[in-house]
Each structure stands twice: as C-alpha cells, then as structure tokens.
Coordinates of N, CA and C and ligand atoms in Angstrom, one line a residue:
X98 N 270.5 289.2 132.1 CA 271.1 287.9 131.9 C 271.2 287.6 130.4
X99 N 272.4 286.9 129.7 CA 272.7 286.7 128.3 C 273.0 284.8 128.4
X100 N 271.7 284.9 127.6 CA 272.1 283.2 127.2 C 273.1 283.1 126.5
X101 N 274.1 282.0 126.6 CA 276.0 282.4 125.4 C 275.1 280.9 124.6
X102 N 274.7 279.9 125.1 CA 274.1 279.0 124.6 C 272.8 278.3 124.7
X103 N 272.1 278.1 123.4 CA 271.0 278.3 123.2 C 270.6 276.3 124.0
X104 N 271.0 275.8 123.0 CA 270.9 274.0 123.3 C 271.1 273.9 124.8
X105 N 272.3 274.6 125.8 CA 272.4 274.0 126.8 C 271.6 274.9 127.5
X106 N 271.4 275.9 128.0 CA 270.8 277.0 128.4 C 272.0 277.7 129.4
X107 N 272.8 277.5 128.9 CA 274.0 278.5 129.3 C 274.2 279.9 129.5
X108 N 274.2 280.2 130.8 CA 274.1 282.1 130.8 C 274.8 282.7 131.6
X109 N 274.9 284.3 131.7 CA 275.5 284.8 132.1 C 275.2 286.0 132.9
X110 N 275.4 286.4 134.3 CA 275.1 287.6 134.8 C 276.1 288.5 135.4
X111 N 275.8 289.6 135.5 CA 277.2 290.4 136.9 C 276.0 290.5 137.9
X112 N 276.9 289.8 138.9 CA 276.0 289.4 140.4 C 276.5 290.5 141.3
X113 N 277.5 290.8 140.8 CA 278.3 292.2 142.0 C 278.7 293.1 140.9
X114 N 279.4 294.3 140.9 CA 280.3 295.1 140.0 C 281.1 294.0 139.9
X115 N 281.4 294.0 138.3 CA 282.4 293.2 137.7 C 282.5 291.7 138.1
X116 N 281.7 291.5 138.7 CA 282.0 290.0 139.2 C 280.6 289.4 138.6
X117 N 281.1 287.9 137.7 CA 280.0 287.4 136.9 C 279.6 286.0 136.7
X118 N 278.3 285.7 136.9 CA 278.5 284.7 137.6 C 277.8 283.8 135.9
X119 N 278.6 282.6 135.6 CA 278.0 281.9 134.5 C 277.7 280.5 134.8
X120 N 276.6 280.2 134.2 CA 275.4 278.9 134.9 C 275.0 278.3 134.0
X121 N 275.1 276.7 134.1 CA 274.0 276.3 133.3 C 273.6 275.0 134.4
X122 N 272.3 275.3 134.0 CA 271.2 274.2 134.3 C 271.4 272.6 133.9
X123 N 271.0 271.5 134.7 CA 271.4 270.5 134.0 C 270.4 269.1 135.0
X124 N 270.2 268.6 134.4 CA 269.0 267.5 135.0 C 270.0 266.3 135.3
X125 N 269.8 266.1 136.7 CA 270.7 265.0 137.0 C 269.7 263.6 137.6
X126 N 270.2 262.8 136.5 CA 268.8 261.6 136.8 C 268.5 260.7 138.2
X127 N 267.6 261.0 139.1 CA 267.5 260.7 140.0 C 267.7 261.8 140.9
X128 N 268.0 262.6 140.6 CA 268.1 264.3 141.7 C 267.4 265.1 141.2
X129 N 267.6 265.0 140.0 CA 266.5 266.3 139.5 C 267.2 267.5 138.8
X130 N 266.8 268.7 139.1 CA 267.4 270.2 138.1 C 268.8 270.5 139.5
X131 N 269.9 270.8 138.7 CA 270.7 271.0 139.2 C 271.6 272.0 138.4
X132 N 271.9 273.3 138.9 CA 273.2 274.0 138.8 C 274.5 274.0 138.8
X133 N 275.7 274.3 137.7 CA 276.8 274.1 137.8 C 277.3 275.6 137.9
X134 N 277.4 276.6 138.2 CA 278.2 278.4 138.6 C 279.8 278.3 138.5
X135 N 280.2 279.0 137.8 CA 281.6 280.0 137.9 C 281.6 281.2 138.0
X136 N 282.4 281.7 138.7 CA 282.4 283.6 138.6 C 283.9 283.8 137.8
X137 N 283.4 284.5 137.1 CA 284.8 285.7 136.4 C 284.7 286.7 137.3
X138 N 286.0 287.4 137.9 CA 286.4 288.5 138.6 C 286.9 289.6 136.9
X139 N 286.4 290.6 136.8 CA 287.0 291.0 136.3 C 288.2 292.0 136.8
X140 N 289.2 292.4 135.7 CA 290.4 293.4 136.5 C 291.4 293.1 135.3
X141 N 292.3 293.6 135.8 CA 293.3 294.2 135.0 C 294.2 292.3 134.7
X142 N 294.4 291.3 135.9 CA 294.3 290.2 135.9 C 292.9 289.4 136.1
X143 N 292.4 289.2 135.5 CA 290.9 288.3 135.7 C 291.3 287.0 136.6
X144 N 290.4 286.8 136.7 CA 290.4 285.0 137.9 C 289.0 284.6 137.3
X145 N 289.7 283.2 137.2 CA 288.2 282.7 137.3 C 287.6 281.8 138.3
X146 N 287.3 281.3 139.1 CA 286.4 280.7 140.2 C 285.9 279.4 140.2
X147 N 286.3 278.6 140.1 CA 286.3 277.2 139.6 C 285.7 277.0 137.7
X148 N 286.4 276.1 137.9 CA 286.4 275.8 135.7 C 285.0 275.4 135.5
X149 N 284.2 274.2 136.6 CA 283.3 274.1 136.1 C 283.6 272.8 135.6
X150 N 282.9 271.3 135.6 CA 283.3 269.7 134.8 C 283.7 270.3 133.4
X151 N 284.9 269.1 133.4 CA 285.8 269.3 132.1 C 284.8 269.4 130.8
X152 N 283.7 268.5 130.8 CA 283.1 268.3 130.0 C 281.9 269.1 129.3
X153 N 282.2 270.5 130.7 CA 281.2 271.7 129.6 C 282.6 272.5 129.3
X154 N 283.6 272.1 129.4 CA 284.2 273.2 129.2 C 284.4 274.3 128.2
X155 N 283.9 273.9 126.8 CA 282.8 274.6 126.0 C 282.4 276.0 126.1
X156 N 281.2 275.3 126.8 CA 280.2 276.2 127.1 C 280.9 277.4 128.3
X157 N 281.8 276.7 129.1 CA 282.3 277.5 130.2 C 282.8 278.8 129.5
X158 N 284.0 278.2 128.4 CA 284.9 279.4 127.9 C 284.2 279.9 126.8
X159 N 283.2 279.8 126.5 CA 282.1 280.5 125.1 C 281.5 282.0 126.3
X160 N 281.4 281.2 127.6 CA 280.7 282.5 127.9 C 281.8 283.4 128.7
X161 N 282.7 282.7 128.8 CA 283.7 283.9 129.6 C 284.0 284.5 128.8
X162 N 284.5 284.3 127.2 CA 284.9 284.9 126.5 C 284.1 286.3 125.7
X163 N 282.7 286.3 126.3 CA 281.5 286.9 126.1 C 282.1 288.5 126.7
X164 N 282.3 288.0 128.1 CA 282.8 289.1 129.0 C 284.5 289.5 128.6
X165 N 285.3 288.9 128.4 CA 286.8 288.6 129.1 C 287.4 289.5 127.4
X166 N 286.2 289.1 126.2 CA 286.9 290.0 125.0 C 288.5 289.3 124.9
X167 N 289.6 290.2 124.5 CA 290.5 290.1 124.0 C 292.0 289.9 125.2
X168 N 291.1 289.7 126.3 CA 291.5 289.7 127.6 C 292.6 288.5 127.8
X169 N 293.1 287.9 128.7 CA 293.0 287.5 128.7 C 293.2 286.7 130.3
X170 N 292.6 284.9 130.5 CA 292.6 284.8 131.9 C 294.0 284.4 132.5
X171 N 293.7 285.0 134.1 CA 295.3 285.2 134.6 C 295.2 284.1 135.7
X172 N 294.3 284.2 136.3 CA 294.6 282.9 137.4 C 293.1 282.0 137.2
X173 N 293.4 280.5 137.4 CA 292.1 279.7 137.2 C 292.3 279.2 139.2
X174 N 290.8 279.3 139.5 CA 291.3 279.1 141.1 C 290.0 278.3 141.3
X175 N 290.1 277.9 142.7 CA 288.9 276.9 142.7 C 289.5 276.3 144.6
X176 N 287.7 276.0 144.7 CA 288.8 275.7 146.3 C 288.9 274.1 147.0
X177 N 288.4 273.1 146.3 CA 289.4 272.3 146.3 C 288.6 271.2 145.0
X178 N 289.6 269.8 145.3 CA 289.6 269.2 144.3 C 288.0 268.0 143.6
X179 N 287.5 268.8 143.0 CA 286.9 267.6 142.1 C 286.4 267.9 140.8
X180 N 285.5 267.9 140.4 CA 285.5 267.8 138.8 C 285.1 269.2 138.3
X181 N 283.8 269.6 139.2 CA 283.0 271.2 138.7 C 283.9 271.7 139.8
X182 N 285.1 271.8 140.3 CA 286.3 273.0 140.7 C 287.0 272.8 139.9
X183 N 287.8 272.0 139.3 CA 288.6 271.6 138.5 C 288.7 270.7 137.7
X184 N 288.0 270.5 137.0 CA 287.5 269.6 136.2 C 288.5 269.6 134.3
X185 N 288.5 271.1 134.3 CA 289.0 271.3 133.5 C 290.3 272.1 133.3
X186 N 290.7 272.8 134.3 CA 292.0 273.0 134.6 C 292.9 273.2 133.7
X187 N 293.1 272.0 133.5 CA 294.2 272.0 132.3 C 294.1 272.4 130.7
X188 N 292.6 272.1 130.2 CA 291.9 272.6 129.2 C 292.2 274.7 129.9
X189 N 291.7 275.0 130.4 CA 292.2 276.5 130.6 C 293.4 276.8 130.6
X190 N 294.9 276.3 131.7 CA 296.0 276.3 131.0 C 296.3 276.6 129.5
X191 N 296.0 275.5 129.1 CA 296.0 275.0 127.3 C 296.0 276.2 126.1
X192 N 294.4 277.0 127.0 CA 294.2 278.1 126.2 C 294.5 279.4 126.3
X193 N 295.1 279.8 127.8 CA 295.7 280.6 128.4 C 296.8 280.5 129.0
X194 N 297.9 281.4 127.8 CA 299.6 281.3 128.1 C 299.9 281.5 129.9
X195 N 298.7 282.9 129.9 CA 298.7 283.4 131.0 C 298.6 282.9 132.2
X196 N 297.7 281.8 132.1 CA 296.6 281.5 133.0 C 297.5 280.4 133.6
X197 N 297.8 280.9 135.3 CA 298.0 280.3 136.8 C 296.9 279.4 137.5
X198 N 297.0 278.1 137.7 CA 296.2 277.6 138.9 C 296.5 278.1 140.1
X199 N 295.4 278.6 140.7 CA 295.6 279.4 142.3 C 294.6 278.8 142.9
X200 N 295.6 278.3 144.3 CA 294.7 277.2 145.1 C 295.5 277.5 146.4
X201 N 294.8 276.3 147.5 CA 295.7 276.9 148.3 C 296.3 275.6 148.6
X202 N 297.7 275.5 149.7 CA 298.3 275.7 149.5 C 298.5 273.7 150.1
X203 N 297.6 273.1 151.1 CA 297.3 271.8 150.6 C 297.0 271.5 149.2
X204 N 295.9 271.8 148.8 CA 295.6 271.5 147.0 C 297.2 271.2 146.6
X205 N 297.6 272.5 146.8 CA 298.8 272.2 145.5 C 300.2 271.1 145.9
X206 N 300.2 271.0 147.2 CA 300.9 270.0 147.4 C 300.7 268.5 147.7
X207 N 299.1 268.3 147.3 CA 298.4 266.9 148.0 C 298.2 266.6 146.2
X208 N 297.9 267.9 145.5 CA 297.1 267.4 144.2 C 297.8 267.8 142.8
X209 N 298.0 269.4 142.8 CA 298.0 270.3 142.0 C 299.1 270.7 141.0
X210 N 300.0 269.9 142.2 CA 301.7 270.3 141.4 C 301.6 268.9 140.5
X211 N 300.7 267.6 141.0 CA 300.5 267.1 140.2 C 300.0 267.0 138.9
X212 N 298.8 267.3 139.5 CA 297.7 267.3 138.3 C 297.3 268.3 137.1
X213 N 298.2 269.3 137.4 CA 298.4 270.7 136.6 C 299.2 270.5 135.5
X214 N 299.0 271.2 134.5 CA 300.1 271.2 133.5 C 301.0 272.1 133.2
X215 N 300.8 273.4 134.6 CA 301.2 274.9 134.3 C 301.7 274.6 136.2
X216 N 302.6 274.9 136.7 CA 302.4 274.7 138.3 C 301.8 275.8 138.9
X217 N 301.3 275.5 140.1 CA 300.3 276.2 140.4 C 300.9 277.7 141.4
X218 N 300.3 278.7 142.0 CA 300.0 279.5 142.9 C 299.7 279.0 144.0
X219 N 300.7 278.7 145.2 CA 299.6 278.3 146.1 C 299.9 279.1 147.5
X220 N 298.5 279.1 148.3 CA 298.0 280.5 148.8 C 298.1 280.2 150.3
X221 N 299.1 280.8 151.2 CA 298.9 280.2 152.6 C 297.2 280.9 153.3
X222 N 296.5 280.4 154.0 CA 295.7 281.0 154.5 C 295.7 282.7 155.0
X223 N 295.0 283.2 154.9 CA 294.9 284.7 154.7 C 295.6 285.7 153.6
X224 N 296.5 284.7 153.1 CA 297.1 285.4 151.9 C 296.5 286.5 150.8
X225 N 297.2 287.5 150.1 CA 295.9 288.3 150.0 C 296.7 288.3 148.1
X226 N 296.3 288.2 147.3 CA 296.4 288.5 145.4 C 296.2 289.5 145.0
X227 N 296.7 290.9 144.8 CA 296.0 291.6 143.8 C 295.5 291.6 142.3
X228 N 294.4 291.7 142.1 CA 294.4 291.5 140.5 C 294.1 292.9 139.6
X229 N 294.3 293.9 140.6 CA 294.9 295.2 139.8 C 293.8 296.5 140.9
X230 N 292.8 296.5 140.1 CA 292.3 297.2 141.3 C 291.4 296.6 142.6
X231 N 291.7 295.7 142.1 CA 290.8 294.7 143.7 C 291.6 293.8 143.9
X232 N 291.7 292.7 145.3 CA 292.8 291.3 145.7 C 291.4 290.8 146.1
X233 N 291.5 289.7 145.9 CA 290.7 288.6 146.6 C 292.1 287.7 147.9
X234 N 291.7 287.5 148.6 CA 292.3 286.7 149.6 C 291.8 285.4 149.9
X235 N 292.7 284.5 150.4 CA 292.3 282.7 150.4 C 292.3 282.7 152.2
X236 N 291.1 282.2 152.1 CA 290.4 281.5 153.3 C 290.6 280.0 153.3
X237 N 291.4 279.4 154.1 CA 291.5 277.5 154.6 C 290.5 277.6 155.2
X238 N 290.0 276.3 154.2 CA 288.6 275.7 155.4 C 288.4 274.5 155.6
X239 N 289.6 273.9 155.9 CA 289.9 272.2 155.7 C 288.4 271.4 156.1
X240 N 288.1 270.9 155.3 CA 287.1 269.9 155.1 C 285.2 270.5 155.7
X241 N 285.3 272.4 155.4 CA 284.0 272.5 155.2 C 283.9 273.0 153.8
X242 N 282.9 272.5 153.4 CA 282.2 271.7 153.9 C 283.2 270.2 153.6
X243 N 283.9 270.3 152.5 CA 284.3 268.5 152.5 C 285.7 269.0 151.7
X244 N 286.7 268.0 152.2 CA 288.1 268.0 151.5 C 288.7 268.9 152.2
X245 N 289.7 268.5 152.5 CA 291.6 268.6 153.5 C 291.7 270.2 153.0
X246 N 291.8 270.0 151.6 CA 292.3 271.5 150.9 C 291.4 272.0 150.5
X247 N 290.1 272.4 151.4 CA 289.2 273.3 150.6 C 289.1 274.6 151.5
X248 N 289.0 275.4 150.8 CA 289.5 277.0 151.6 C 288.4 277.8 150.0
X249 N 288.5 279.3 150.6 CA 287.2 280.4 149.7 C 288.1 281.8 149.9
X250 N 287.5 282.1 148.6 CA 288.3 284.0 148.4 C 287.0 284.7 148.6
X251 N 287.6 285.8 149.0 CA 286.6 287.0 149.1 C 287.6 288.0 148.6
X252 N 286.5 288.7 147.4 CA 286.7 289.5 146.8 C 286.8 290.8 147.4
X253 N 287.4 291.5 148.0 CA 287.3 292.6 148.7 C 286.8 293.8 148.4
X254 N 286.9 294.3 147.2 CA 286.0 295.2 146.8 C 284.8 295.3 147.1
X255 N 284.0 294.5 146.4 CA 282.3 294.3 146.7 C 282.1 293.3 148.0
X256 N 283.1 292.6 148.6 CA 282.8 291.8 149.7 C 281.8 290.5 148.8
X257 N 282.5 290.3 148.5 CA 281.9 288.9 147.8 C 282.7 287.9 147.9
X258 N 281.9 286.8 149.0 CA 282.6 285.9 149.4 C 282.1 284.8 148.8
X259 N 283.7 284.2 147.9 CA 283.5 282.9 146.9 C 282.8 281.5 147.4
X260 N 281.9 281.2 147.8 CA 281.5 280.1 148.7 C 281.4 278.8 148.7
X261 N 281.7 278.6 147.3 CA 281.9 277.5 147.2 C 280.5 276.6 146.9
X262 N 281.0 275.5 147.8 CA 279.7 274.5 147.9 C 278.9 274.6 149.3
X263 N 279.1 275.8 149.9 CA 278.4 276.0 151.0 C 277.2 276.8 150.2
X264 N 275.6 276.5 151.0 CA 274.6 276.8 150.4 C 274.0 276.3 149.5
X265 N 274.5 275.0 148.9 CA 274.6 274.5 147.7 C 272.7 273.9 147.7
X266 N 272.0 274.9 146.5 CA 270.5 274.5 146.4 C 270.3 273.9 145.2
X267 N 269.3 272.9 145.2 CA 269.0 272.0 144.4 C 267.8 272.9 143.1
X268 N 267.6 272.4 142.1 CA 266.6 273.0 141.0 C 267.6 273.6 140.1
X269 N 266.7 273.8 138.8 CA 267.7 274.4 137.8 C 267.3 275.7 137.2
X270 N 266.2 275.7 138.2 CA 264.9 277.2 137.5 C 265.2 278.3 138.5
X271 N 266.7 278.8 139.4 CA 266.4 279.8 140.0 C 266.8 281.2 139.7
X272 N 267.3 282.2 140.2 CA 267.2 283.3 139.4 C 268.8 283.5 139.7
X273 N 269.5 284.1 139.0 CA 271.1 284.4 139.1 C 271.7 284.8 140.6
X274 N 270.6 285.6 140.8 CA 270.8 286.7 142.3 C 269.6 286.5 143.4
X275 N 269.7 286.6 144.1 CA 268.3 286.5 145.4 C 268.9 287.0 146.5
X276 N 267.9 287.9 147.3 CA 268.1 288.7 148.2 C 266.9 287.9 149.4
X277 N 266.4 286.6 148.9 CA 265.5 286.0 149.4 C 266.6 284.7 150.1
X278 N 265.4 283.9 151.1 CA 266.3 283.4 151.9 C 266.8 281.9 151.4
X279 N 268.0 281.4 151.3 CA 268.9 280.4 150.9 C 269.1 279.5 151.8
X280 N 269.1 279.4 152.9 CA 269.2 278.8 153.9 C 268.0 277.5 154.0
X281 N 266.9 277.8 153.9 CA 266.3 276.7 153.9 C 266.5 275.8 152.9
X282 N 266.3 276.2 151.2 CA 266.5 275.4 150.2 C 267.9 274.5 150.3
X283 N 269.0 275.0 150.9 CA 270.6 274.6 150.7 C 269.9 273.6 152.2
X284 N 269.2 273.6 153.2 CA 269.4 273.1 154.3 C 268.3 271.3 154.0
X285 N 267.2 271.9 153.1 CA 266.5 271.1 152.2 C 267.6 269.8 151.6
X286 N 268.5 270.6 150.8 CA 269.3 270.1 149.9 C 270.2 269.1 150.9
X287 N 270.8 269.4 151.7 CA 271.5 269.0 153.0 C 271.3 267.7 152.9
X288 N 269.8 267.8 154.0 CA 269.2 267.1 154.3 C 268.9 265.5 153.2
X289 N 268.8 265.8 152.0 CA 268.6 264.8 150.7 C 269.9 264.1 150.9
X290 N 270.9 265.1 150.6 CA 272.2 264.7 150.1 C 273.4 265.4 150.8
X291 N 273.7 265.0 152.2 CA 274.7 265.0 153.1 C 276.1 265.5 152.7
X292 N 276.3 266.5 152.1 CA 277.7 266.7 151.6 C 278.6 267.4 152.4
X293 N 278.3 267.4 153.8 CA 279.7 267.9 154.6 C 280.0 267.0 155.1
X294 N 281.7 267.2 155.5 CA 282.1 266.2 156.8 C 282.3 266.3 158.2
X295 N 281.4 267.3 158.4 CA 280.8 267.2 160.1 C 281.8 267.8 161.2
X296 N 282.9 268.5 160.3 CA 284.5 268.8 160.9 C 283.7 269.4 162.2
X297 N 285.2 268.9 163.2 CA 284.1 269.7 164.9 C 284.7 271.0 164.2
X298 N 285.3 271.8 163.6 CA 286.2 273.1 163.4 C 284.9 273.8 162.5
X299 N 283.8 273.0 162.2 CA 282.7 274.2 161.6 C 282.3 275.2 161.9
X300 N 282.1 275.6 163.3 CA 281.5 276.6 163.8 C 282.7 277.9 163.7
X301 N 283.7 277.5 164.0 CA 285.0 278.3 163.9 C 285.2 279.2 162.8
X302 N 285.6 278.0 161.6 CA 285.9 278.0 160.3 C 284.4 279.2 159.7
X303 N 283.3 278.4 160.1 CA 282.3 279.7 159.6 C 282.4 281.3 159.9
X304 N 282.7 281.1 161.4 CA 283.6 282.3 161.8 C 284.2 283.4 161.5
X305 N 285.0 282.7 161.0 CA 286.4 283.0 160.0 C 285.6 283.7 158.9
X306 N 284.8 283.5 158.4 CA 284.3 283.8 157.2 C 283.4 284.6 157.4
X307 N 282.6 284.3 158.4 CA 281.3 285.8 158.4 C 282.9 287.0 159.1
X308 N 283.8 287.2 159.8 CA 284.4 288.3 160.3 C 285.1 288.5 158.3
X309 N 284.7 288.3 157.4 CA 284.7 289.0 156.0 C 284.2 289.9 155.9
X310 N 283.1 289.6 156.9 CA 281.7 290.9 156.4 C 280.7 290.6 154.7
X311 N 280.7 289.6 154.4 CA 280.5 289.5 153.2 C 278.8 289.9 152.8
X312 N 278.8 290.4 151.4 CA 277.3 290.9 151.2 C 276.9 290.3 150.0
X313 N 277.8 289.4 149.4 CA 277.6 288.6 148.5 C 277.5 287.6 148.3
X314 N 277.1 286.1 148.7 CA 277.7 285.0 148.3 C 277.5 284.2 147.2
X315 N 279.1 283.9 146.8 CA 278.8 283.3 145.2 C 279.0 282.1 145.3
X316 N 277.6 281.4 145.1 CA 277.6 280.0 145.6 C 278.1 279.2 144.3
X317 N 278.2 277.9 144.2 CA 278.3 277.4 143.3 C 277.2 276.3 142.7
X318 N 276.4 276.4 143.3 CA 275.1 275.8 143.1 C 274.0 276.4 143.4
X319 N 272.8 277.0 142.0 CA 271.7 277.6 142.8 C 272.2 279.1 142.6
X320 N 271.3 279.9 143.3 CA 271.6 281.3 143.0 C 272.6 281.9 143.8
X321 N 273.4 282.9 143.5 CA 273.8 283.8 144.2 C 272.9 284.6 145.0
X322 N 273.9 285.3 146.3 CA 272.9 285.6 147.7 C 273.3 287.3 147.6
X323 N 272.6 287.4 148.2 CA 272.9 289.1 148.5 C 272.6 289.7 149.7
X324 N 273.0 290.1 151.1 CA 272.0 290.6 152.5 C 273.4 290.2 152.9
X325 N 273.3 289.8 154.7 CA 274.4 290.2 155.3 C 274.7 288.6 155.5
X326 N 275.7 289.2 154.7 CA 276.4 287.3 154.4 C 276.8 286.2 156.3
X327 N 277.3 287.3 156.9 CA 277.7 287.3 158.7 C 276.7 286.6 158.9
X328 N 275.5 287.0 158.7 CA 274.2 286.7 159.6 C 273.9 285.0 159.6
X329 N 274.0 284.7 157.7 CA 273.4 283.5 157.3 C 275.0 282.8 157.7
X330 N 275.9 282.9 157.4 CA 276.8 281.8 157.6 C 276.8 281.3 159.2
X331 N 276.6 281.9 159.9 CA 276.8 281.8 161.8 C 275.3 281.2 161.8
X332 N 273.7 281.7 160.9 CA 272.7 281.1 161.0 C 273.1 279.3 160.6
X333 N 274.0 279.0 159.5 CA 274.0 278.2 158.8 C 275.6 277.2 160.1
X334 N 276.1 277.9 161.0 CA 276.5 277.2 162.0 C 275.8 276.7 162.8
X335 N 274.5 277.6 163.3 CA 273.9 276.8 164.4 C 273.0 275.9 163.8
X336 N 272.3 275.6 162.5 CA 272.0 274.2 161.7 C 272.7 273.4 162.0
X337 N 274.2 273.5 161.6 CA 275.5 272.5 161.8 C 275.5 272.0 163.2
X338 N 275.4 272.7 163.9 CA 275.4 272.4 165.7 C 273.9 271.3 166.3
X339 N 273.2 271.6 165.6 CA 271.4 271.1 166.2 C 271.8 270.0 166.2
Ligands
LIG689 FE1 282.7 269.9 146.5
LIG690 FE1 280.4 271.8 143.8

C-alpha cells in the first residue's frame, strides 16, 4: 500500500491484477471513520470507477496519476448518480481530452447528457467495453441498492465485480483487501443507516450478479472482498428477505 497523501491519508493498492483500489479515510461527524474507494482498471484504455466527491478530487487524481504515469484516462464510469460516483466528473473531463463518462444508460438520459460536459457512453444492460486486453460489462440494478439508474461492471479478467455501495462498511482503519467476512460489518452498517430501497427485484437483481461468478468485490466503502463473491451476494439476499 502507497500513501499519495500524507495530511489526508490517501492511499493506494492493486486489489486484483491491475485493478487499484485508492482510499481515503475520513471522519464523518456523528458517524464516525468512514471510507471513500475508487478503482483504476488498468489497460491499454483505463476506466476509472467512480470519481469520488468533487471536493477530494485532488487527492483522487494525485494518486491515479501515481499508477496511470503518462497514461492517459479513457472512460470515467460510476454506477449511478451522487456526489462520491460523480461528484467530480466534469473536473476529470477537464483534465482528460480522452476521458468518456460511461454509465448506463438511464444515468445518461435522466442525468448525464445533462450534467456532463463531454457526453456520455451509455451502456444498455449486459453490454460488454473492451478496454484492450480485458471488457468490463454493465450490470442494471435499478434502485439496488438505491437510484433508478444504478447498475455495476465486472471486470472480466480477474472477475471483479464493481459493487458499488453494496457491502458498504463503516470505520476508517480497515485493510485495502479481506478475505475475512463483510457481511456482518456492511449488515452492522445497514442496520445504523438504511441505505437501500427495499426494491421487491432484490433477490433477482443479486442474482444477476452472483451468475458473474465474481471473486472480487470492489466495494466502495470499507475494504475490498476476496472468496466467492456468489456465495455472499445470495447470503446478502437472504438478509434482504428476513
Ligand atoms: Fe449511493
Ligand atoms: Fe457510495
């Protein structure tokens, strides 16, 4: 792990081959230690995985640039709309001639052809991107956990499935990667602070997502997962069901 920033505690790891997950810690008053995660895909086109709130965006592009060198980024994607998915969007645009918003394909027509300054990529469900030697593909997951247009990529190479704010654990002291179990802490977390909307399509939609096969999940709060992604997301249905 490489701290990019010392003040904020800003860092950096590869959670999979080539896939990198950058974090910083952050004390939210009245909640406590909380995590903000982006993953860089590396490849011949890079992606990056939500921007992360506009207001580190800073810190975000100090440490992609750590990795990404003389690179440059090719799609900014994120799976749906609020501030640490997109927050900064248009600051990435700005800095990258290159750089496409890739969303799917509500986002881009509820939000994104708006709110974008580059128009966007947008991805019908199952749609598949190559970014040279790997594609990640877009998963619709209307309103799991929350919002019309929120859908997740899986990286197909390493099966690392982008997750979003599913699993989402509270603290700011955890380790980049854990092969230890997530489920309770994210169910912990739940429990505090209710952030799904209870769609009856959850059990399905989880479905959908364990037949990925995924062995990675790159959460966006909290640590990244590693074991058989199948098992916990269908575990993390029947919570939803109780
Ligand atoms: Fe969210
Ligand atoms: Fe989030």
């Amino acid at each position: 792990m490489t701290i990019t920033n010392q003040q904020s505690g800003t860092n950096i790891h590869e959670v999979a081959d080539g896939i990198y997950r950058i974090n910083t810690p952050v004390v939210i008053e009245g909640a406590g230690g909380f995590t903000f995660n982006q993953y860089l895909i590396m490849d011949e086109e890079p992606l990056l995985f939500h921007t992360g709130p506009r207001k580190m965006f800073p810190l975000v592009r100090d440490a992609v640039a750590r990795v990404l060198g003389a690179q440059s980024l090719r799609y900014v994607a994120f799976s749906h709309v609020e501030a640490d998915e997109c927050g900064s969007l248009n600051e990435w645009l700005a800095a990258g001639p290159q750089a496409v918003p890739l969303c799917g394909s509500i986002a881009a027509l509820v939000s994104i052809n708006d709110l974008a300054d580059r128009a966007p990529r947008a991805l019908a469900d199952g749609e598949s991107v190559p970014l040279g030697v790997r594609s990640v593909r877009w998963l619709d997951a209307p309103h799991l956990p929350h919002a019309w247009e929120c859908g997740f990529l899986i990286e197909e190479r390493t099966h690392t499935l982008l997750c979003g704010d599913l699993f989402t654990q509270g603290g700011a002291d955890l380790p980049p990667v854990t092969e230890s179990d997530i489920l309770e802490s994210s169910e912990a977390f739940r429990g505090a602070m209710d952030y799904f909307s209870h769609t009856t399509q959850a059990r399905a939609l989880l479905e959908k997502l364990a037949s990925t096969s995924p062995t990675t999940l790159a959460c966006m709060h909290g640590s990244a997962w590693r074991g058989d992604g199948a098992g916990l997301l269908r575990a993390l249905a029947d919570r939803l069901a109780a």
